[in-house]
Every structure is written in C-alpha cells, then in structure tokens.
Amino acid sequence: MGILRRYLVYVYLFITFFLWGSLYVVSKYVLDKVPPFTVSLVRYAISFLILLIFIRIKKFRPIERRDYKYILIIGVFGYFVALVLQLLGTKYSNASFASLVNSLNPVVIMIMAAVFLHERLTFQKGAGLLLSIIGVYFIIGGVHGSDMMTGVVLSLISVLIWSYVSIVIRKISHAYHPLLITAWSMGVALVCTLPASALELARTPVTWDAEVLLSLLYMAVMCTCVAHLLWNESLSLAEAGTCSAFYPVQPLTAAALGILFLGESVSLAFWTGSALILTGVMLCLVHLDRSRASSRRR
C-alpha cells in the first residue's frame, strides 16, 4: 500500500469509529423522545433505501436461495434483536457505558470463532480476554442503580448475540459483498420491526420535532450508510486486524461526546475498566494483524 493510501485508510477508519461512537450519544438523546423499535424502524427504512440504490448501481451478485437462511439469521438476531438490545442498553445506562461494553465485540467474536469455526485461541488472545473480563468486572462494580445495571446487562447480551451473528456473516462474506449482506439483512430487520413499532406507537406518545428528525437522519445516513461504506472501503485497503485496531476510538468518542453534550459523569471504576478492556482488545487485535502479516509473507 502506498503512503497516501495508507494515510487515507487511517482517515476512513477514524471517521468510521467516530461515527459509530457518536451513534450512542445521538441514540441516548433520541430515546428520550422516541421508543426503541420506532427508532430502529426509521433508521432501517432510510438506510435500506440508500443501500438498495448502491446495490442497483453496483449490480452485485445476488444472494442464492440456499443462503437465505443466513440472511434471515443476520437480519432477525443481528439487526433486529441485538441492535434493539443495544439501544435499550444505551437508554437504561448511558452512552459511555453502552459503547464501552460494545467494544468487547472483537474479543467475544474471537472466542466464538474458536468454538464454532475452530480458530486457534493463543496465549496472547487469552491474556487479552482475561484483561477484558477484569475490565467488565470493574465497570459493573462501579455501576449504581438498577437501571444502570439493566443497561449494562442488556448491552452485554447484545454483544453476545451480535458476536454470534458476526460468525455467521464470516461464513458467507467470501461469497457476497458486505454491502449486499448488510442491505438485505437490514431489510429483514425492517420487516420484523414494523409490527413491534406499530404496537409501540399505539401505547407510547412520541415527540416528532426537528431535532429528533435530524438525529434520526444522522443515525441512518452517517452512522449506518456512510460508516458502513467507509468500513468496507477500509477493509479493501488494509488488513482486518489493522482496521479493527481503531475500535477503541468508538468508546472514547462516546465517552467524550457523552460528557460534553449529555452531561454524563463517569467514575474512576469506568476509566479503570476502560483501560483494561481496550488493552485486552488491542492485545487480541495486534496478534491478529501480526499473524495475518506473517502468513502473507510465507
């Protein structure tokens, strides 16, 4: 990779994880006025339409019938269940906590890859896992109040489900473009979310003001479509391990924006847990990057 392209991919990655980090802050604001299934419905509807335009322009190879079951699993359990739990986790805790718990995704994915795909779990990965678990212990120990604990637990369940879904995505990612998988899985989630949102709207009053509409548009266009496009472009220019090494930008962005715009306060336990979790994630990802680089040299 040339020097210009290398720096360009770093810019792409920083923007991607900054957008994903800001998603938690915007979600926290919107969820005070709009219930979670309706937030997901609007986000998926806009994102699906935009991604569908890209699919039509690019003319990707269509999903084969035998792989429909994978799209259903990704759509139902990933975009419908896991991401709604992520929203609920943000609603009940705060943007900083929810984003930090979500940063465990690379570590949990490695564990599930070892279980389901029989990928090797090395000593370095194990050390990273241990540090991350200790970090979660510090965070939970610093949580006060039943709502905060509920939010952290929901975020953890979301991470577990999404990590399993990521293994399913890995199974078919060699056959189809990631944007194609994302678009049709999001279409499945959109269908699942419709009745849940209708029931929600019948029971819950919603405030549709200009700030809420702009926030939902930002979540759909910037945090979903633009972020996914930049992420996919980054993966085409650099190793997956290098790309994932930018993951810590996400919780740090959420924490900074949460403090700045939402007035969130974080304890010493949060920062201690953050340092342990992010160190653990980096241990796993640096190992991944090195192992892939060495295999490429061979």
PDB file of C-alpha atoms in Angstrom:
ATOM      1  CA  MET A   1       0.000   0.000   0.000  1.00  0.00           C
ATOM      2  CA  GLY A   2       1.357   3.445  -0.921  1.00  0.00           C
ATOM      3  CA  ILE A   3       1.929   6.078   1.756  1.00  0.00           C
ATOM      4  CA  LEU A   4      -1.017   8.191   0.518  1.00  0.00           C
ATOM      5  CA  ARG A   5      -3.421   5.245   0.538  1.00  0.00           C
ATOM      6  CA  ARG A   6      -2.186   4.148   3.979  1.00  0.00           C
ATOM      7  CA  TYR A   7      -2.949   7.564   5.488  1.00  0.00           C
ATOM      8  CA  LEU A   8      -6.243   7.691   3.615  1.00  0.00           C
ATOM      9  CA  VAL A   9      -7.389   4.416   5.147  1.00  0.00           C
ATOM     10  CA  TYR A  10      -6.454   5.744   8.600  1.00  0.00           C
ATOM     11  CA  VAL A  11      -8.692   8.760   7.958  1.00  0.00           C
ATOM     12  CA  TYR A  12     -11.509   6.448   6.812  1.00  0.00           C
ATOM     13  CA  LEU A  13     -11.149   4.315   9.944  1.00  0.00           C
ATOM     14  CA  PHE A  14     -11.064   7.263  12.329  1.00  0.00           C
ATOM     15  CA  ILE A  15     -14.215   8.727  10.740  1.00  0.00           C
ATOM     16  CA  THR A  16     -15.929   5.308  10.828  1.00  0.00           C
ATOM     17  CA  PHE A  17     -15.356   4.690  14.527  1.00  0.00           C
ATOM     18  CA  PHE A  18     -16.038   8.334  15.395  1.00  0.00           C
ATOM     19  CA  LEU A  19     -19.435   7.995  13.697  1.00  0.00           C
ATOM     20  CA  TRP A  20     -20.148   4.709  15.483  1.00  0.00           C
ATOM     21  CA  GLY A  21     -19.151   6.301  18.795  1.00  0.00           C
ATOM     22  CA  SER A  22     -21.398   9.311  18.190  1.00  0.00           C
ATOM     23  CA  LEU A  23     -24.285   6.929  17.471  1.00  0.00           C
ATOM     24  CA  TYR A  24     -24.567   6.118  21.185  1.00  0.00           C
ATOM     25  CA  VAL A  25     -24.808   9.783  22.143  1.00  0.00           C
ATOM     26  CA  VAL A  26     -27.413  10.578  19.480  1.00  0.00           C
ATOM     27  CA  SER A  27     -29.349   7.409  20.416  1.00  0.00           C
ATOM     28  CA  LYS A  28     -29.422   8.442  24.074  1.00  0.00           C
ATOM     29  CA  TYR A  29     -30.922  11.810  23.103  1.00  0.00           C
ATOM     30  CA  VAL A  30     -33.487  10.361  20.669  1.00  0.00           C
ATOM     31  CA  LEU A  31     -34.616   7.548  23.004  1.00  0.00           C
ATOM     32  CA  ASP A  32     -35.900  10.122  25.484  1.00  0.00           C
ATOM     33  CA  LYS A  33     -38.486  11.148  22.870  1.00  0.00           C
ATOM     34  CA  VAL A  34     -38.969   8.127  20.576  1.00  0.00           C
ATOM     35  CA  PRO A  35     -39.273   4.452  21.696  1.00  0.00           C
ATOM     36  CA  PRO A  36     -36.523   1.990  20.596  1.00  0.00           C
ATOM     37  CA  PHE A  37     -38.366  -0.109  17.971  1.00  0.00           C
ATOM     38  CA  THR A  38     -39.545   3.051  16.217  1.00  0.00           C
ATOM     39  CA  VAL A  39     -36.000   4.455  16.260  1.00  0.00           C
ATOM     40  CA  SER A  40     -34.820   1.214  14.620  1.00  0.00           C
ATOM     41  CA  LEU A  41     -37.677   1.315  12.096  1.00  0.00           C
ATOM     42  CA  VAL A  42     -36.854   4.818  10.847  1.00  0.00           C
ATOM     43  CA  ARG A  43     -33.115   4.098  10.826  1.00  0.00           C
ATOM     44  CA  TYR A  44     -33.510   0.837   8.884  1.00  0.00           C
ATOM     45  CA  ALA A  45     -36.032   2.247   6.406  1.00  0.00           C
ATOM     46  CA  ILE A  46     -33.763   5.135   5.377  1.00  0.00           C
ATOM     47  CA  SER A  47     -30.592   3.006   5.413  1.00  0.00           C
ATOM     48  CA  PHE A  48     -32.186   0.163   3.438  1.00  0.00           C
ATOM     49  CA  LEU A  49     -33.360   2.520   0.692  1.00  0.00           C
ATOM     50  CA  ILE A  50     -29.930   4.152   0.370  1.00  0.00           C
ATOM     51  CA  LEU A  51     -28.092   0.809   0.367  1.00  0.00           C
ATOM     52  CA  LEU A  52     -30.563  -0.549  -2.194  1.00  0.00           C
ATOM     53  CA  ILE A  53     -29.592   2.277  -4.549  1.00  0.00           C
ATOM     54  CA  PHE A  54     -25.901   1.329  -4.187  1.00  0.00           C
ATOM     55  CA  ILE A  55     -26.724  -2.328  -4.863  1.00  0.00           C
ATOM     56  CA  ARG A  56     -28.631  -1.438  -8.024  1.00  0.00           C
ATOM     57  CA  ILE A  57     -25.791   0.785  -9.258  1.00  0.00           C
ATOM     58  CA  LYS A  58     -23.018  -1.728  -8.488  1.00  0.00           C
ATOM     59  CA  LYS A  59     -25.034  -4.765  -9.670  1.00  0.00           C
ATOM     60  CA  PHE A  60     -23.600  -7.213  -7.146  1.00  0.00           C
ATOM     61  CA  ARG A  61     -24.025 -10.959  -7.493  1.00  0.00           C
ATOM     62  CA  PRO A  62     -27.472 -11.804  -5.996  1.00  0.00           C
ATOM     63  CA  ILE A  63     -27.907 -13.883  -2.832  1.00  0.00           C
ATOM     64  CA  GLU A  64     -28.547 -17.528  -3.718  1.00  0.00           C
ATOM     65  CA  ARG A  65     -31.596 -19.332  -2.308  1.00  0.00           C
ATOM     66  CA  ARG A  66     -29.502 -21.728  -0.219  1.00  0.00           C
ATOM     67  CA  ASP A  67     -28.016 -18.751   1.652  1.00  0.00           C
ATOM     68  CA  TYR A  68     -31.333 -17.079   2.504  1.00  0.00           C
ATOM     69  CA  LYS A  69     -31.223 -18.731   5.945  1.00  0.00           C
ATOM     70  CA  TYR A  70     -28.024 -16.829   6.780  1.00  0.00           C
ATOM     71  CA  ILE A  71     -29.593 -13.511   5.770  1.00  0.00           C
ATOM     72  CA  LEU A  72     -32.599 -14.333   7.977  1.00  0.00           C
ATOM     73  CA  ILE A  73     -30.343 -15.128  10.946  1.00  0.00           C
ATOM     74  CA  ILE A  74     -28.329 -11.926  10.471  1.00  0.00           C
ATOM     75  CA  GLY A  75     -31.461  -9.812   9.991  1.00  0.00           C
ATOM     76  CA  VAL A  76     -33.547 -11.251  12.838  1.00  0.00           C
ATOM     77  CA  PHE A  77     -30.918 -11.884  15.505  1.00  0.00           C
ATOM     78  CA  GLY A  78     -28.370  -9.244  14.470  1.00  0.00           C
ATOM     79  CA  TYR A  79     -30.102  -6.130  13.215  1.00  0.00           C
ATOM     80  CA  PHE A  80     -33.468  -6.748  14.907  1.00  0.00           C
ATOM     81  CA  VAL A  81     -32.699  -8.323  18.313  1.00  0.00           C
ATOM     82  CA  ALA A  82     -29.056  -7.381  19.035  1.00  0.00           C
ATOM     83  CA  LEU A  83     -29.243  -3.774  17.873  1.00  0.00           C
ATOM     84  CA  VAL A  84     -32.546  -3.112  19.656  1.00  0.00           C
ATOM     85  CA  LEU A  85     -30.954  -4.517  22.840  1.00  0.00           C
ATOM     86  CA  GLN A  86     -28.038  -2.154  22.168  1.00  0.00           C
ATOM     87  CA  LEU A  87     -30.472   0.779  22.025  1.00  0.00           C
ATOM     88  CA  LEU A  88     -32.164  -0.362  25.244  1.00  0.00           C
ATOM     89  CA  GLY A  89     -28.761  -0.735  26.880  1.00  0.00           C
ATOM     90  CA  THR A  90     -27.982   2.869  25.930  1.00  0.00           C
ATOM     91  CA  LYS A  91     -31.398   4.048  27.143  1.00  0.00           C
ATOM     92  CA  TYR A  92     -31.079   2.482  30.603  1.00  0.00           C
ATOM     93  CA  SER A  93     -27.372   3.155  31.205  1.00  0.00           C
ATOM     94  CA  ASN A  94     -25.625   5.922  29.259  1.00  0.00           C
ATOM     95  CA  ALA A  95     -23.721   6.416  26.018  1.00  0.00           C
ATOM     96  CA  SER A  96     -20.292   5.947  27.631  1.00  0.00           C
ATOM     97  CA  PHE A  97     -21.108   2.624  29.326  1.00  0.00           C
ATOM     98  CA  ALA A  98     -23.033   1.160  26.377  1.00  0.00           C
ATOM     99  CA  SER A  99     -20.295   1.992  23.880  1.00  0.00           C
ATOM    100  CA  LEU A 100     -17.555   0.628  26.129  1.00  0.00           C
ATOM    101  CA  VAL A 101     -19.392  -2.680  26.625  1.00  0.00           C
ATOM    102  CA  ASN A 102     -19.885  -2.839  22.855  1.00  0.00           C
ATOM    103  CA  SER A 103     -16.113  -2.519  22.390  1.00  0.00           C
ATOM    104  CA  LEU A 104     -15.875  -6.102  23.710  1.00  0.00           C
ATOM    105  CA  ASN A 105     -17.202  -7.312  20.340  1.00  0.00           C
ATOM    106  CA  PRO A 106     -13.788  -8.211  18.798  1.00  0.00           C
ATOM    107  CA  VAL A 107     -12.825 -10.248  21.880  1.00  0.00           C
ATOM    108  CA  VAL A 108     -16.134 -12.140  22.065  1.00  0.00           C
ATOM    109  CA  ILE A 109     -16.018 -12.783  18.304  1.00  0.00           C
ATOM    110  CA  MET A 110     -12.587 -14.418  18.735  1.00  0.00           C
ATOM    111  CA  ILE A 111     -13.974 -16.713  21.463  1.00  0.00           C
ATOM    112  CA  MET A 112     -16.929 -17.726  19.296  1.00  0.00           C
ATOM    113  CA  ALA A 113     -14.653 -18.197  16.287  1.00  0.00           C
ATOM    114  CA  ALA A 114     -12.624 -20.641  18.402  1.00  0.00           C
ATOM    115  CA  VAL A 115     -15.799 -22.508  19.431  1.00  0.00           C
ATOM    116  CA  PHE A 116     -17.737 -22.542  16.154  1.00  0.00           C
ATOM    117  CA  LEU A 117     -15.017 -22.153  13.492  1.00  0.00           C
ATOM    118  CA  HIS A 118     -12.238 -23.965  15.411  1.00  0.00           C
ATOM    119  CA  GLU A 119      -9.879 -20.998  15.097  1.00  0.00           C
ATOM    120  CA  ARG A 120      -6.859 -21.208  17.403  1.00  0.00           C
ATOM    121  CA  LEU A 121      -7.088 -19.343  20.726  1.00  0.00           C
ATOM    122  CA  THR A 122      -3.494 -18.370  21.558  1.00  0.00           C
ATOM    123  CA  PHE A 123      -1.933 -17.313  24.873  1.00  0.00           C
ATOM    124  CA  GLN A 124      -1.928 -13.667  23.766  1.00  0.00           C
ATOM    125  CA  LYS A 125      -5.620 -13.819  22.856  1.00  0.00           C
ATOM    126  CA  GLY A 126      -6.298 -15.481  26.211  1.00  0.00           C
ATOM    127  CA  ALA A 127      -4.450 -12.690  28.036  1.00  0.00           C
ATOM    128  CA  GLY A 128      -6.468 -10.097  26.139  1.00  0.00           C
ATOM    129  CA  LEU A 129      -9.675 -11.930  27.046  1.00  0.00           C
ATOM    130  CA  LEU A 130      -8.717 -12.056  30.737  1.00  0.00           C
ATOM    131  CA  LEU A 131      -7.946  -8.321  30.840  1.00  0.00           C
ATOM    132  CA  SER A 132     -11.279  -7.553  29.175  1.00  0.00           C
ATOM    133  CA  ILE A 133     -13.203  -9.689  31.679  1.00  0.00           C
ATOM    134  CA  ILE A 134     -11.465  -7.937  34.587  1.00  0.00           C
ATOM    135  CA  GLY A 135     -12.352  -4.614  32.939  1.00  0.00           C
ATOM    136  CA  VAL A 136     -16.038  -5.622  32.784  1.00  0.00           C
ATOM    137  CA  TYR A 137     -15.832  -6.566  36.489  1.00  0.00           C
ATOM    138  CA  PHE A 138     -14.538  -3.068  37.320  1.00  0.00           C
ATOM    139  CA  ILE A 139     -17.304  -1.439  35.280  1.00  0.00           C
ATOM    140  CA  ILE A 140     -20.094  -3.498  36.843  1.00  0.00           C
ATOM    141  CA  GLY A 141     -18.606  -2.829  40.272  1.00  0.00           C
ATOM    142  CA  GLY A 142     -18.813   0.890  39.579  1.00  0.00           C
ATOM    143  CA  VAL A 143     -22.441   0.763  38.426  1.00  0.00           C
ATOM    144  CA  HIS A 144     -25.034   2.081  40.881  1.00  0.00           C
ATOM    145  CA  GLY A 145     -28.786   1.789  40.440  1.00  0.00           C
ATOM    146  CA  SER A 146     -30.984  -0.914  38.924  1.00  0.00           C
ATOM    147  CA  ASP A 147     -31.489   0.958  35.633  1.00  0.00           C
ATOM    148  CA  MET A 148     -27.741   1.292  35.051  1.00  0.00           C
ATOM    149  CA  MET A 149     -27.200  -2.393  35.809  1.00  0.00           C
ATOM    150  CA  THR A 150     -30.085  -3.326  33.477  1.00  0.00           C
ATOM    151  CA  GLY A 151     -28.485  -1.228  30.728  1.00  0.00           C
ATOM    152  CA  VAL A 152     -25.071  -2.868  31.142  1.00  0.00           C
ATOM    153  CA  VAL A 153     -26.598  -6.384  31.158  1.00  0.00           C
ATOM    154  CA  LEU A 154     -28.680  -5.644  28.032  1.00  0.00           C
ATOM    155  CA  SER A 155     -25.545  -4.291  26.317  1.00  0.00           C
ATOM    156  CA  LEU A 156     -23.632  -7.469  27.233  1.00  0.00           C
ATOM    157  CA  ILE A 157     -26.414  -9.681  25.831  1.00  0.00           C
ATOM    158  CA  SER A 158     -26.371  -7.561  22.666  1.00  0.00           C
ATOM    159  CA  VAL A 159     -22.614  -8.120  22.335  1.00  0.00           C
ATOM    160  CA  LEU A 160     -23.015 -11.898  22.730  1.00  0.00           C
ATOM    161  CA  ILE A 161     -25.761 -12.101  20.095  1.00  0.00           C
ATOM    162  CA  TRP A 162     -24.001  -9.779  17.641  1.00  0.00           C
ATOM    163  CA  SER A 163     -20.739 -11.713  18.031  1.00  0.00           C
ATOM    164  CA  TYR A 164     -22.524 -14.935  17.082  1.00  0.00           C
ATOM    165  CA  VAL A 165     -24.118 -13.159  14.119  1.00  0.00           C
ATOM    166  CA  SER A 166     -20.635 -11.941  13.082  1.00  0.00           C
ATOM    167  CA  ILE A 167     -19.542 -15.579  12.851  1.00  0.00           C
ATOM    168  CA  VAL A 168     -22.488 -16.239  10.535  1.00  0.00           C
ATOM    169  CA  ILE A 169     -21.507 -13.185   8.457  1.00  0.00           C
ATOM    170  CA  ARG A 170     -17.956 -14.531   8.243  1.00  0.00           C
ATOM    171  CA  LYS A 171     -19.300 -17.790   6.810  1.00  0.00           C
ATOM    172  CA  ILE A 172     -20.843 -16.080   3.781  1.00  0.00           C
ATOM    173  CA  SER A 173     -18.689 -12.961   3.428  1.00  0.00           C
ATOM    174  CA  HIS A 174     -16.378 -14.746   0.967  1.00  0.00           C
ATOM    175  CA  ALA A 175     -19.301 -15.251  -1.418  1.00  0.00           C
ATOM    176  CA  TYR A 176     -21.095 -11.896  -1.291  1.00  0.00           C
ATOM    177  CA  HIS A 177     -20.177  -8.233  -0.995  1.00  0.00           C
ATOM    178  CA  PRO A 178     -20.608  -6.918   2.603  1.00  0.00           C
ATOM    179  CA  LEU A 179     -22.952  -4.148   1.420  1.00  0.00           C
ATOM    180  CA  LEU A 180     -25.241  -6.761  -0.121  1.00  0.00           C
ATOM    181  CA  ILE A 181     -25.330  -8.761   3.125  1.00  0.00           C
ATOM    182  CA  THR A 182     -25.930  -5.596   5.150  1.00  0.00           C
ATOM    183  CA  ALA A 183     -28.714  -4.290   2.908  1.00  0.00           C
ATOM    184  CA  TRP A 184     -30.817  -7.465   2.713  1.00  0.00           C
ATOM    185  CA  SER A 185     -30.274  -8.298   6.392  1.00  0.00           C
ATOM    186  CA  MET A 186     -31.423  -4.782   7.236  1.00  0.00           C
ATOM    187  CA  GLY A 187     -34.459  -5.359   5.003  1.00  0.00           C
ATOM    188  CA  VAL A 188     -35.326  -8.448   7.066  1.00  0.00           C
ATOM    189  CA  ALA A 189     -34.928  -6.434  10.280  1.00  0.00           C
ATOM    190  CA  LEU A 190     -37.166  -3.718   8.824  1.00  0.00           C
ATOM    191  CA  VAL A 191     -39.975  -6.239   8.279  1.00  0.00           C
ATOM    192  CA  CYS A 192     -39.536  -7.575  11.848  1.00  0.00           C
ATOM    193  CA  THR A 193     -39.512  -4.077  13.330  1.00  0.00           C
ATOM    194  CA  LEU A 194     -42.723  -2.884  11.632  1.00  0.00           C
ATOM    195  CA  PRO A 195     -45.254  -4.709  13.886  1.00  0.00           C
ATOM    196  CA  ALA A 196     -43.170  -4.047  17.019  1.00  0.00           C
ATOM    197  CA  SER A 197     -43.044  -0.333  16.188  1.00  0.00           C
ATOM    198  CA  ALA A 198     -46.795  -0.204  15.418  1.00  0.00           C
ATOM    199  CA  LEU A 199     -47.561  -1.735  18.832  1.00  0.00           C
ATOM    200  CA  GLU A 200     -45.111   0.649  20.475  1.00  0.00           C
ATOM    201  CA  LEU A 201     -46.606   3.753  18.822  1.00  0.00           C
ATOM    202  CA  ALA A 202     -50.113   2.701  19.884  1.00  0.00           C
ATOM    203  CA  ARG A 203     -49.013   2.775  23.538  1.00  0.00           C
ATOM    204  CA  THR A 204     -46.271   5.407  23.712  1.00  0.00           C
ATOM    205  CA  PRO A 205     -46.509   9.116  22.883  1.00  0.00           C
ATOM    206  CA  VAL A 206     -43.781  10.314  20.513  1.00  0.00           C
ATOM    207  CA  THR A 207     -42.262  13.774  20.122  1.00  0.00           C
ATOM    208  CA  TRP A 208     -41.538  14.421  16.426  1.00  0.00           C
ATOM    209  CA  ASP A 209     -39.642  17.702  16.495  1.00  0.00           C
ATOM    210  CA  ALA A 210     -36.937  18.970  14.123  1.00  0.00           C
ATOM    211  CA  GLU A 211     -34.086  17.862  16.424  1.00  0.00           C
ATOM    212  CA  VAL A 212     -35.430  14.299  16.621  1.00  0.00           C
ATOM    213  CA  LEU A 213     -35.911  14.040  12.846  1.00  0.00           C
ATOM    214  CA  LEU A 214     -32.406  15.392  12.169  1.00  0.00           C
ATOM    215  CA  SER A 215     -30.963  12.981  14.745  1.00  0.00           C
ATOM    216  CA  LEU A 216     -32.724  10.001  13.144  1.00  0.00           C
ATOM    217  CA  LEU A 217     -31.492  11.122   9.718  1.00  0.00           C
ATOM    218  CA  TYR A 218     -27.941  11.380  11.100  1.00  0.00           C
ATOM    219  CA  MET A 219     -28.190   7.860  12.593  1.00  0.00           C
ATOM    220  CA  ALA A 220     -29.426   6.395   9.313  1.00  0.00           C
ATOM    221  CA  VAL A 221     -27.241   8.246   6.803  1.00  0.00           C
ATOM    222  CA  MET A 222     -23.988   8.938   8.662  1.00  0.00           C
ATOM    223  CA  CYS A 223     -23.801   6.240  11.364  1.00  0.00           C
ATOM    224  CA  THR A 224     -25.158   3.449   9.164  1.00  0.00           C
ATOM    225  CA  CYS A 225     -24.678   4.081   5.440  1.00  0.00           C
ATOM    226  CA  VAL A 226     -21.572   6.301   5.407  1.00  0.00           C
ATOM    227  CA  ALA A 227     -19.885   4.376   8.238  1.00  0.00           C
ATOM    228  CA  HIS A 228     -20.508   1.015   6.532  1.00  0.00           C
ATOM    229  CA  LEU A 229     -19.259   2.325   3.187  1.00  0.00           C
ATOM    230  CA  LEU A 230     -16.049   3.667   4.783  1.00  0.00           C
ATOM    231  CA  TRP A 231     -15.594   0.446   6.777  1.00  0.00           C
ATOM    232  CA  ASN A 232     -15.933  -1.714   3.659  1.00  0.00           C
ATOM    233  CA  GLU A 233     -13.556   0.556   1.753  1.00  0.00           C
ATOM    234  CA  SER A 234     -11.043   0.339   4.631  1.00  0.00           C
ATOM    235  CA  LEU A 235     -11.217  -3.466   4.596  1.00  0.00           C
ATOM    236  CA  SER A 236     -10.399  -3.397   0.885  1.00  0.00           C
ATOM    237  CA  LEU A 237      -7.282  -1.260   1.536  1.00  0.00           C
ATOM    238  CA  ALA A 238      -5.882  -2.737   4.769  1.00  0.00           C
ATOM    239  CA  GLU A 239      -5.748  -5.873   6.913  1.00  0.00           C
ATOM    240  CA  ALA A 240      -8.810  -6.600   9.051  1.00  0.00           C
ATOM    241  CA  GLY A 241      -6.576  -6.540  12.143  1.00  0.00           C
ATOM    242  CA  THR A 242      -5.311  -3.068  11.265  1.00  0.00           C
ATOM    243  CA  CYS A 243      -8.855  -1.838  10.698  1.00  0.00           C
ATOM    244  CA  SER A 244     -10.126  -3.321  13.976  1.00  0.00           C
ATOM    245  CA  ALA A 245      -7.237  -1.734  15.888  1.00  0.00           C
ATOM    246  CA  PHE A 246      -9.161   1.554  15.593  1.00  0.00           C
ATOM    247  CA  TYR A 247     -12.031   0.081  17.664  1.00  0.00           C
ATOM    248  CA  PRO A 248     -11.011   1.998  20.846  1.00  0.00           C
ATOM    249  CA  VAL A 249     -11.875   5.272  19.044  1.00  0.00           C
ATOM    250  CA  GLN A 250     -15.555   4.297  19.387  1.00  0.00           C
ATOM    251  CA  PRO A 251     -15.938   4.162  23.216  1.00  0.00           C
ATOM    252  CA  LEU A 252     -13.571   7.099  23.702  1.00  0.00           C
ATOM    253  CA  THR A 253     -15.684   9.173  21.284  1.00  0.00           C
ATOM    254  CA  ALA A 254     -18.894   8.146  23.037  1.00  0.00           C
ATOM    255  CA  ALA A 255     -17.430   8.994  26.452  1.00  0.00           C
ATOM    256  CA  ALA A 256     -16.136  12.403  25.319  1.00  0.00           C
ATOM    257  CA  LEU A 257     -19.348  13.376  23.488  1.00  0.00           C
ATOM    258  CA  GLY A 258     -21.490  11.996  26.322  1.00  0.00           C
ATOM    259  CA  ILE A 259     -19.692  14.189  28.840  1.00  0.00           C
ATOM    260  CA  LEU A 260     -19.754  17.205  26.502  1.00  0.00           C
ATOM    261  CA  PHE A 261     -23.340  17.092  25.194  1.00  0.00           C
ATOM    262  CA  LEU A 262     -25.303  14.938  27.663  1.00  0.00           C
ATOM    263  CA  GLY A 263     -23.576  15.955  30.888  1.00  0.00           C
ATOM    264  CA  GLU A 264     -22.722  12.329  31.676  1.00  0.00           C
ATOM    265  CA  SER A 265     -20.329  11.686  34.525  1.00  0.00           C
ATOM    266  CA  VAL A 266     -18.004   8.671  34.669  1.00  0.00           C
ATOM    267  CA  SER A 267     -16.270   7.238  37.707  1.00  0.00           C
ATOM    268  CA  LEU A 268     -12.726   6.039  38.329  1.00  0.00           C
ATOM    269  CA  ALA A 269     -14.049   2.464  38.006  1.00  0.00           C
ATOM    270  CA  PHE A 270     -15.221   3.320  34.469  1.00  0.00           C
ATOM    271  CA  TRP A 271     -11.804   4.639  33.416  1.00  0.00           C
ATOM    272  CA  THR A 272     -10.022   1.658  35.047  1.00  0.00           C
ATOM    273  CA  GLY A 273     -12.357  -0.777  33.282  1.00  0.00           C
ATOM    274  CA  SER A 274     -11.916   1.173  30.025  1.00  0.00           C
ATOM    275  CA  ALA A 275      -8.125   0.885  30.194  1.00  0.00           C
ATOM    276  CA  LEU A 276      -8.297  -2.875  30.877  1.00  0.00           C
ATOM    277  CA  ILE A 277     -10.898  -3.615  28.186  1.00  0.00           C
ATOM    278  CA  LEU A 278      -9.166  -1.522  25.500  1.00  0.00           C
ATOM    279  CA  THR A 279      -5.778  -3.061  26.361  1.00  0.00           C
ATOM    280  CA  GLY A 280      -7.311  -6.516  26.106  1.00  0.00           C
ATOM    281  CA  VAL A 281      -8.918  -5.707  22.762  1.00  0.00           C
ATOM    282  CA  MET A 282      -5.642  -4.299  21.429  1.00  0.00           C
ATOM    283  CA  LEU A 283      -3.732  -7.420  22.551  1.00  0.00           C
ATOM    284  CA  CYS A 284      -6.097  -9.610  20.560  1.00  0.00           C
ATOM    285  CA  LEU A 285      -6.147  -7.361  17.502  1.00  0.00           C
ATOM    286  CA  VAL A 286      -2.378  -6.745  17.336  1.00  0.00           C
ATOM    287  CA  HIS A 287      -1.875 -10.503  17.444  1.00  0.00           C
ATOM    288  CA  LEU A 288      -4.416 -10.940  14.665  1.00  0.00           C
ATOM    289  CA  ASP A 289      -2.692  -8.365  12.473  1.00  0.00           C
ATOM    290  CA  ARG A 290       0.763  -9.881  13.013  1.00  0.00           C
ATOM    291  CA  SER A 291      -0.361 -13.441  12.358  1.00  0.00           C
ATOM    292  CA  ARG A 292      -2.007 -12.416   9.092  1.00  0.00           C
ATOM    293  CA  ALA A 293       1.047 -10.435   8.023  1.00  0.00           C
ATOM    294  CA  SER A 294       3.359 -13.388   8.707  1.00  0.00           C
ATOM    295  CA  SER A 295       1.110 -15.790   6.835  1.00  0.00           C
ATOM    296  CA  ARG A 296       1.075 -13.385   3.869  1.00  0.00           C
ATOM    297  CA  ARG A 297       4.921 -13.268   3.860  1.00  0.00           C
ATOM    298  CA  ARG A 298       5.036 -17.054   3.802  1.00  0.00           C
TER     299      ARG A 298
END
